[in-house]
PDB file of C-alpha atoms and ligand atoms in Angstrom:
ATOM      1  CA  MET Y   1      24.004-280.179 171.427  1.00 86.00           C
ATOM      2  CA  TYR Y   2      22.540-279.020 174.907  1.00 96.00           C
ATOM      3  CA  ARG Y   3      24.709-277.280 177.426  1.00 98.00           C
ATOM      4  CA  LYS Y   4      24.053-276.792 181.131  1.00 98.00           C
ATOM      5  CA  VAL Y   5      24.220-273.413 183.020  1.00 98.00           C
ATOM      6  CA  GLU Y   6      24.501-273.640 186.820  1.00 98.00           C
ATOM      7  CA  ALA Y   7      21.580-271.652 188.136  1.00 98.00           C
ATOM      8  CA  GLU Y   8      19.012-271.246 191.047  1.00 98.00           C
ATOM      9  CA  PRO Y   9      16.884-273.015 191.920  1.00 98.00           C
ATOM     10  CA  GLU Y  10      18.269-275.549 189.492  1.00 98.00           C
ATOM     11  CA  PRO Y  11      20.518-275.855 186.414  1.00 98.00           C
ATOM     12  CA  VAL Y  12      19.101-275.022 183.061  1.00 98.00           C
ATOM     13  CA  TRP Y  13      19.641-276.918 179.831  1.00 98.00           C
ATOM     14  CA  PHE Y  14      19.828-274.800 176.684  1.00 98.00           C
ATOM     15  CA  SER Y  15      21.148-275.031 173.118  1.00 98.00           C
ATOM     16  CA  MET Y  16      23.375-272.152 171.743  1.00 98.00           C
ATOM     17  CA  GLY Y  17      21.181-272.030 168.714  1.00 98.00           C
ATOM     18  CA  SER Y  18      17.970-271.423 170.493  1.00 98.00           C
ATOM     19  CA  ALA Y  19      19.336-268.967 173.220  1.00 98.00           C
ATOM     20  CA  ALA Y  20      19.812-265.281 173.218  1.00 99.00           C
ATOM     21  CA  LEU Y  21      21.266-262.572 175.370  1.00 99.00           C
ATOM     22  CA  ILE Y  22      19.076-259.639 175.940  1.00 99.00           C
ATOM     23  CA  LEU Y  23      20.301-256.508 177.768  1.00 99.00           C
ATOM     24  CA  ILE Y  24      17.596-254.228 178.901  1.00 99.00           C
ATOM     25  CA  ASP Y  25      17.916-250.496 178.873  1.00 98.00           C
ATOM     26  CA  MET Y  26      21.547-249.951 179.501  1.00 98.00           C
ATOM     27  CA  GLN Y  27      20.949-246.286 178.542  1.00 98.00           C
ATOM     28  CA  ARG Y  28      22.714-243.043 179.698  1.00 98.00           C
ATOM     29  CA  ASP Y  29      19.340-241.955 180.887  1.00 98.00           C
ATOM     30  CA  PHE Y  30      19.518-244.646 183.689  1.00 98.00           C
ATOM     31  CA  LEU Y  31      23.106-245.065 184.313  1.00 98.00           C
ATOM     32  CA  GLU Y  32      24.723-241.581 183.867  1.00 98.00           C
ATOM     33  CA  ALA Y  33      24.349-238.320 185.820  1.00 96.00           C
ATOM     34  CA  GLY Y  34      21.642-235.948 184.476  1.00 94.00           C
ATOM     35  CA  GLY Y  35      19.390-238.724 183.014  1.00 95.00           C
ATOM     36  CA  PHE Y  36      15.945-239.877 183.756  1.00 96.00           C
ATOM     37  CA  GLY Y  37      17.065-242.156 186.672  1.00 96.00           C
ATOM     38  CA  GLU Y  38      18.728-239.284 188.409  1.00 96.00           C
ATOM     39  CA  LEU Y  39      15.907-236.877 187.706  1.00 94.00           C
ATOM     40  CA  LEU Y  40      13.661-239.469 189.478  1.00 94.00           C
ATOM     41  CA  GLY Y  41      15.873-238.937 192.524  1.00 95.00           C
ATOM     42  CA  ASN Y  42      18.067-241.892 192.385  1.00 96.00           C
ATOM     43  CA  ASP Y  43      21.785-242.482 192.943  1.00 96.00           C
ATOM     44  CA  VAL Y  44      22.759-243.775 189.547  1.00 96.00           C
ATOM     45  CA  SER Y  45      26.189-244.867 190.701  1.00 95.00           C
ATOM     46  CA  LEU Y  46      24.364-248.050 192.170  1.00 95.00           C
ATOM     47  CA  LEU Y  47      23.826-249.268 188.709  1.00 98.00           C
ATOM     48  CA  ARG Y  48      27.193-248.833 187.336  1.00 97.00           C
ATOM     49  CA  SER Y  49      28.509-252.188 188.868  1.00 98.00           C
ATOM     50  CA  THR Y  50      26.420-253.896 186.183  1.00 98.00           C
ATOM     51  CA  ILE Y  51      28.527-252.488 183.306  1.00 98.00           C
ATOM     52  CA  GLU Y  52      31.587-254.592 183.511  1.00 98.00           C
ATOM     53  CA  PRO Y  53      29.757-257.869 183.964  1.00 98.00           C
ATOM     54  CA  CYS Y  54      27.442-256.887 181.109  1.00 99.00           C
ATOM     55  CA  ARG Y  55      30.485-256.055 178.959  1.00 98.00           C
ATOM     56  CA  SER Y  56      32.006-259.577 179.804  1.00 98.00           C
ATOM     57  CA  VAL Y  57      28.810-261.454 178.923  1.00 98.00           C
ATOM     58  CA  LEU Y  58      28.288-259.436 175.718  1.00 99.00           C
ATOM     59  CA  GLU Y  59      31.715-260.124 174.634  1.00 98.00           C
ATOM     60  CA  ALA Y  60      31.428-263.845 175.311  1.00 98.00           C
ATOM     61  CA  ALA Y  61      27.979-263.846 173.555  1.00 98.00           C
ATOM     62  CA  ARG Y  62      29.491-262.276 170.482  1.00 98.00           C
ATOM     63  CA  GLN Y  63      32.503-264.776 170.436  1.00 98.00           C
ATOM     64  CA  SER Y  64      30.213-267.783 170.880  1.00 97.00           C
ATOM     65  CA  GLY Y  65      27.607-266.528 168.259  1.00 97.00           C
ATOM     66  CA  LEU Y  66      24.786-266.290 170.486  1.00 98.00           C
ATOM     67  CA  PHE Y  67      21.900-264.084 169.280  1.00 98.00           C
ATOM     68  CA  ILE Y  68      21.973-260.629 170.991  1.00 99.00           C
ATOM     69  CA  VAL Y  69      19.174-258.118 171.469  1.00 99.00           C
ATOM     70  CA  HIS Y  70      19.381-254.665 173.156  1.00 99.00           C
ATOM     71  CA  THR Y  71      16.485-252.712 174.343  1.00 99.00           C
ATOM     72  CA  ARG Y  72      15.960-249.006 175.081  1.00 99.00           C
ATOM     73  CA  GLU Y  73      13.000-247.329 176.924  1.00 98.00           C
ATOM     74  CA  GLY Y  74      11.862-244.180 175.425  1.00 98.00           C
ATOM     75  CA  HIS Y  75       9.332-242.161 173.384  1.00 98.00           C
ATOM     76  CA  MET Y  76       8.843-240.642 169.905  1.00 98.00           C
ATOM     77  CA  PRO Y  77       9.880-236.856 169.925  1.00 98.00           C
ATOM     78  CA  ASP Y  78       6.132-235.802 169.707  1.00 98.00           C
ATOM     79  CA  LEU Y  79       5.331-238.079 172.787  1.00 98.00           C
ATOM     80  CA  SER Y  80       2.380-239.573 170.852  1.00 98.00           C
ATOM     81  CA  ASP Y  81       3.383-243.045 172.271  1.00 98.00           C
ATOM     82  CA  ALA Y  82       3.679-241.935 175.941  1.00 98.00           C
ATOM     83  CA  PRO Y  83       0.575-242.267 178.056  1.00 98.00           C
ATOM     84  CA  GLU Y  84      -0.445-239.140 179.886  1.00 97.00           C
ATOM     85  CA  SER Y  85      -0.319-241.045 183.093  1.00 97.00           C
ATOM     86  CA  LYS Y  86       3.432-241.896 182.482  1.00 97.00           C
ATOM     87  CA  LEU Y  87       4.168-238.266 181.737  1.00 97.00           C
ATOM     88  CA  LYS Y  88       2.626-237.042 184.886  1.00 96.00           C
ATOM     89  CA  ARG Y  89       4.081-239.513 187.094  1.00 95.00           C
ATOM     90  CA  GLY Y  90       6.221-238.186 189.900  1.00 92.00           C
ATOM     91  CA  ASN Y  91       5.512-234.569 189.243  1.00 93.00           C
ATOM     92  CA  LEU Y  92       8.977-234.110 188.042  1.00 94.00           C
ATOM     93  CA  GLU Y  93      10.481-230.601 187.518  1.00 94.00           C
ATOM     94  CA  VAL Y  94      12.291-231.951 184.488  1.00 95.00           C
ATOM     95  CA  GLY Y  95      10.640-235.054 183.220  1.00 96.00           C
ATOM     96  CA  ILE Y  96      10.026-237.248 180.122  1.00 98.00           C
ATOM     97  CA  GLY Y  97      10.275-234.991 177.039  1.00 98.00           C
ATOM     98  CA  ASP Y  98      11.883-232.052 178.907  1.00 97.00           C
ATOM     99  CA  GLN Y  99      15.315-230.755 178.072  1.00 97.00           C
ATOM    100  CA  GLY Y 100      18.043-232.167 180.331  1.00 97.00           C
ATOM    101  CA  PRO Y 101      21.812-232.283 180.295  1.00 96.00           C
ATOM    102  CA  MET Y 102      21.844-235.098 177.791  1.00 97.00           C
ATOM    103  CA  GLY Y 103      19.132-233.723 175.555  1.00 98.00           C
ATOM    104  CA  ARG Y 104      15.329-234.407 175.950  1.00 98.00           C
ATOM    105  CA  VAL Y 105      14.763-236.935 178.667  1.00 97.00           C
ATOM    106  CA  LEU Y 106      13.883-240.433 177.468  1.00 98.00           C
ATOM    107  CA  ILE Y 107      13.313-239.302 173.856  1.00 98.00           C
ATOM    108  CA  ARG Y 108      14.443-241.554 170.979  1.00 98.00           C
ATOM    109  CA  GLY Y 109      17.469-239.944 169.215  1.00 98.00           C
ATOM    110  CA  GLU Y 110      18.747-238.058 172.147  1.00 98.00           C
ATOM    111  CA  LYS Y 111      22.160-238.560 173.744  1.00 98.00           C
ATOM    112  CA  GLY Y 112      20.645-239.731 177.032  1.00 98.00           C
ATOM    113  CA  HIS Y 113      18.302-242.233 175.375  1.00 98.00           C
ATOM    114  CA  ASP Y 114      21.163-244.127 173.706  1.00 98.00           C
ATOM    115  CA  ILE Y 115      23.072-247.184 175.132  1.00 98.00           C
ATOM    116  CA  ILE Y 116      26.208-246.389 177.148  1.00 98.00           C
ATOM    117  CA  SER Y 117      29.350-246.558 174.978  1.00 98.00           C
ATOM    118  CA  GLU Y 118      30.815-249.518 176.916  1.00 98.00           C
ATOM    119  CA  LEU Y 119      27.944-251.612 175.474  1.00 99.00           C
ATOM    120  CA  ARG Y 120      27.432-250.073 172.122  1.00 98.00           C
ATOM    121  CA  PRO Y 121      25.423-252.752 170.012  1.00 99.00           C
ATOM    122  CA  LYS Y 122      27.009-253.974 166.805  1.00 98.00           C
ATOM    123  CA  PRO Y 123      25.052-253.277 163.592  1.00 98.00           C
ATOM    124  CA  GLU Y 124      23.706-256.835 163.398  1.00 98.00           C
ATOM    125  CA  GLU Y 125      22.333-256.730 166.888  1.00 98.00           C
ATOM    126  CA  PRO Y 126      18.608-255.617 167.040  1.00 98.00           C
ATOM    127  CA  VAL Y 127      17.945-252.696 169.193  1.00 98.00           C
ATOM    128  CA  ILE Y 128      14.337-252.746 170.397  1.00 99.00           C
ATOM    129  CA  ASP Y 129      12.802-249.400 171.199  1.00 98.00           C
ATOM    130  CA  LYS Y 130      10.119-249.841 173.670  1.00 98.00           C
ATOM    131  CA  PRO Y 131       7.522-247.266 175.118  1.00 98.00           C
ATOM    132  CA  GLY Y 132       6.904-249.358 178.189  1.00 98.00           C
ATOM    133  CA  LYS Y 133       8.671-251.138 180.957  1.00 98.00           C
ATOM    134  CA  GLY Y 134       8.382-254.536 179.368  1.00 98.00           C
ATOM    135  CA  ALA Y 135      10.195-255.223 176.166  1.00 99.00           C
ATOM    136  CA  PHE Y 136       7.292-257.264 174.670  1.00 99.00           C
ATOM    137  CA  PHE Y 137       4.772-254.455 174.952  1.00 98.00           C
ATOM    138  CA  ALA Y 138       4.085-252.575 171.618  1.00 98.00           C
ATOM    139  CA  THR Y 139       7.401-253.919 170.065  1.00 98.00           C
ATOM    140  CA  ASP Y 140       8.627-256.610 167.479  1.00 98.00           C
ATOM    141  CA  LEU Y 141      10.616-258.621 170.032  1.00 99.00           C
ATOM    142  CA  ASP Y 142       8.419-261.658 170.250  1.00 99.00           C
ATOM    143  CA  LEU Y 143       8.260-261.915 166.474  1.00 98.00           C
ATOM    144  CA  ILE Y 144      12.099-261.425 166.214  1.00 98.00           C
ATOM    145  CA  LEU Y 145      12.771-264.164 168.826  1.00 98.00           C
ATOM    146  CA  ARG Y 146      10.157-266.681 167.329  1.00 98.00           C
ATOM    147  CA  ASN Y 147      11.731-266.154 163.877  1.00 98.00           C
ATOM    148  CA  LYS Y 148      15.022-267.145 165.376  1.00 98.00           C
ATOM    149  CA  ASN Y 149      13.513-270.056 167.204  1.00 98.00           C
ATOM    150  CA  ILE Y 150      14.675-268.700 170.620  1.00 98.00           C
ATOM    151  CA  GLU Y 151      13.620-270.477 173.604  1.00 98.00           C
ATOM    152  CA  THR Y 152      16.008-269.408 176.378  1.00 98.00           C
ATOM    153  CA  LEU Y 153      16.778-265.750 177.270  1.00 99.00           C
ATOM    154  CA  PHE Y 154      19.743-264.761 179.401  1.00 99.00           C
ATOM    155  CA  VAL Y 155      18.833-261.486 180.703  1.00 99.00           C
ATOM    156  CA  GLY Y 156      20.942-258.508 181.970  1.00 99.00           C
ATOM    157  CA  GLY Y 157      20.141-254.775 182.268  1.00 99.00           C
ATOM    158  CA  VAL Y 158      18.331-252.262 184.491  1.00 98.00           C
ATOM    159  CA  THR Y 159      16.555-251.868 186.672  1.00 98.00           C
ATOM    160  CA  THR Y 160      16.036-255.308 188.266  1.00 98.00           C
ATOM    161  CA  GLU Y 161      12.612-254.707 189.775  1.00 98.00           C
ATOM    162  CA  VAL Y 162      11.206-252.510 186.962  1.00 98.00           C
ATOM    163  CA  CYS Y 163      12.100-253.132 183.329  1.00 98.00           C
ATOM    164  CA  VAL Y 164      13.958-256.414 183.971  1.00 99.00           C
ATOM    165  CA  HIS Y 165      11.255-257.876 185.982  1.00 98.00           C
ATOM    166  CA  THR Y 166       8.412-256.694 183.688  1.00 99.00           C
ATOM    167  CA  THR Y 167      10.243-258.057 180.581  1.00 99.00           C
ATOM    168  CA  VAL Y 168      10.956-261.559 182.210  1.00 98.00           C
ATOM    169  CA  ARG Y 169       7.394-261.926 183.453  1.00 98.00           C
ATOM    170  CA  GLN Y 170       6.202-261.103 179.933  1.00 98.00           C
ATOM    171  CA  ALA Y 171       8.656-263.462 178.374  1.00 99.00           C
ATOM    172  CA  ASN Y 172       7.715-266.345 180.868  1.00 98.00           C
ATOM    173  CA  ASP Y 173       4.123-265.938 179.993  1.00 98.00           C
ATOM    174  CA  ARG Y 174       5.019-266.292 176.301  1.00 98.00           C
ATOM    175  CA  GLY Y 175       6.864-269.581 176.926  1.00 98.00           C
ATOM    176  CA  TYR Y 176      10.455-268.500 177.007  1.00 98.00           C
ATOM    177  CA  GLU Y 177      12.752-269.826 179.754  1.00 98.00           C
ATOM    178  CA  CYS Y 178      14.481-266.763 181.314  1.00 98.00           C
ATOM    179  CA  VAL Y 179      17.840-266.859 183.150  1.00 99.00           C
ATOM    180  CA  VAL Y 180      18.467-263.602 184.908  1.00 99.00           C
ATOM    181  CA  LEU Y 181      22.298-262.750 185.360  1.00 99.00           C
ATOM    182  CA  SER Y 182      22.458-261.474 188.993  1.00 98.00           C
ATOM    183  CA  ASP Y 183      25.548-259.259 188.659  1.00 98.00           C
ATOM    184  CA  CYS Y 184      24.410-257.896 185.161  1.00 99.00           C
ATOM    185  CA  VAL Y 185      21.172-256.550 186.560  1.00 98.00           C
ATOM    186  CA  GLY Y 186      20.941-253.516 188.962  1.00 98.00           C
ATOM    187  CA  SER Y 187      18.652-251.585 191.098  1.00 98.00           C
ATOM    188  CA  TYR Y 188      18.698-248.119 192.671  1.00 98.00           C
ATOM    189  CA  PHE Y 189      17.598-249.877 195.825  1.00 98.00           C
ATOM    190  CA  PRO Y 190      19.789-252.658 197.256  1.00 98.00           C
ATOM    191  CA  GLU Y 191      16.743-254.165 198.863  1.00 98.00           C
ATOM    192  CA  PHE Y 192      14.878-254.306 195.607  1.00 98.00           C
ATOM    193  CA  GLN Y 193      17.910-255.912 193.927  1.00 98.00           C
ATOM    194  CA  ARG Y 194      17.982-258.711 196.594  1.00 98.00           C
ATOM    195  CA  VAL Y 195      14.253-259.327 196.800  1.00 98.00           C
ATOM    196  CA  GLY Y 196      13.878-258.929 193.074  1.00 98.00           C
ATOM    197  CA  LEU Y 197      16.129-261.802 192.436  1.00 98.00           C
ATOM    198  CA  GLU Y 198      14.610-263.887 195.147  1.00 98.00           C
ATOM    199  CA  MET Y 199      11.056-263.361 193.629  1.00 98.00           C
ATOM    200  CA  ILE Y 200      12.221-264.738 190.296  1.00 98.00           C
ATOM    201  CA  LYS Y 201      13.665-268.046 191.557  1.00 98.00           C
ATOM    202  CA  ALA Y 202      11.373-268.725 194.468  1.00 98.00           C
ATOM    203  CA  GLN Y 203       8.724-271.540 194.338  1.00 98.00           C
ATOM    204  CA  GLY Y 204      10.906-273.659 192.058  1.00 97.00           C
ATOM    205  CA  GLY Y 205      11.672-270.854 189.646  1.00 97.00           C
ATOM    206  CA  ILE Y 206       8.208-269.325 189.488  1.00 98.00           C
ATOM    207  CA  PHE Y 207       9.059-267.203 186.491  1.00 98.00           C
ATOM    208  CA  GLY Y 208      12.708-267.789 185.865  1.00 98.00           C
ATOM    209  CA  TRP Y 209      16.255-268.839 187.001  1.00 98.00           C
ATOM    210  CA  VAL Y 210      19.037-266.754 188.418  1.00 99.00           C
ATOM    211  CA  CYS Y 211      22.817-267.361 187.697  1.00 99.00           C
ATOM    212  CA  SER Y 212      25.975-265.166 187.794  1.00 99.00           C
ATOM    213  CA  SER Y 213      27.775-263.805 184.885  1.00 99.00           C
ATOM    214  CA  ARG Y 214      30.571-266.200 185.878  1.00 98.00           C
ATOM    215  CA  ASP Y 215      28.064-269.248 185.460  1.00 98.00           C
ATOM    216  CA  PHE Y 216      26.933-267.815 182.063  1.00 98.00           C
ATOM    217  CA  LEU Y 217      30.658-267.481 180.844  1.00 98.00           C
ATOM    218  CA  ASN Y 218      31.393-270.976 182.045  1.00 98.00           C
ATOM    219  CA  ALA Y 219      28.345-272.423 180.067  1.00 98.00           C
ATOM    220  CA  VAL Y 220      29.025-270.517 176.684  1.00 98.00           C
ATOM    221  CA  THR Y 221      32.764-270.486 176.390  1.00 93.00           C
TER     222      THR Y 221
HETATM  223  N1  TIU J 301      12.798-246.160 187.390  1.00 83.79           N
HETATM  224  C1  TIU J 301      13.231-247.412 187.302  1.00 83.79           C
HETATM  225  O1  TIU J 301      13.722-248.043 188.161  1.00 83.79           O
HETATM  226  N2  TIU J 301      13.171-247.855 185.990  1.00 83.79           N
HETATM  227  C2  TIU J 301      12.732-247.421 184.826  1.00 83.79           C
HETATM  228  O2  TIU J 301      12.017-246.473 184.897  1.00 83.79           O
HETATM  229  N3  TIU J 301      12.868-248.029 183.672  1.00 83.79           N
HETATM  230  C3  TIU J 301      13.720-249.253 183.644  1.00 83.79           C
HETATM  231  O3  TIU J 301      13.775-250.022 184.521  1.00 83.79           O
HETATM  232  N4  TIU J 301      14.372-249.387 182.416  1.00 83.79           N
END
């Protein structure tokens, strides 16, 4: 049975069995003080408005049996999967791999790297560890989604113009229909948030659709 979600630039039809919720990088390193986001010079409080809408959609997705995937950006402790160019970027005093208030910055297994407690994944929900901005680069995500016959992705997470955009563009090129949940994605830059969402849905939905968490909840519950 197909369902309709109200979205821009037009409604999207999907079936529950071939849709997934993907939450991108809702990690302490991006959302809490002392993490990578703050070390880059950002005000992390701007992202925190995404937590409650993400919690609502996660809860609804669990209740309705939707497939759920979480992602985390980060690197192996020996940094062998981190390009030199990424490590050098920004000339940070404390950067990727260095000791910060929440452990080594953006390193797998460290406190800062993990997903915030409000959105802690259930054991049956895959957590994709990704070394890049896009969740399809150097990960098993595409294989996992194809094995589940997933066609539609509802997307939340941070940040809108970096890891969400990169992932949605990669997904779109792989044939997935992406619906970005406007209040579940956030940016350190209000202007990038606005324009980031505009870019997705412009030109007839050039690489996706945009709806609110309320539209999502209306469609799945
Ligand atoms: N800096 C920034 O906006 N984002 C990132 O570095 N990674 C993600 O978006 N996850």
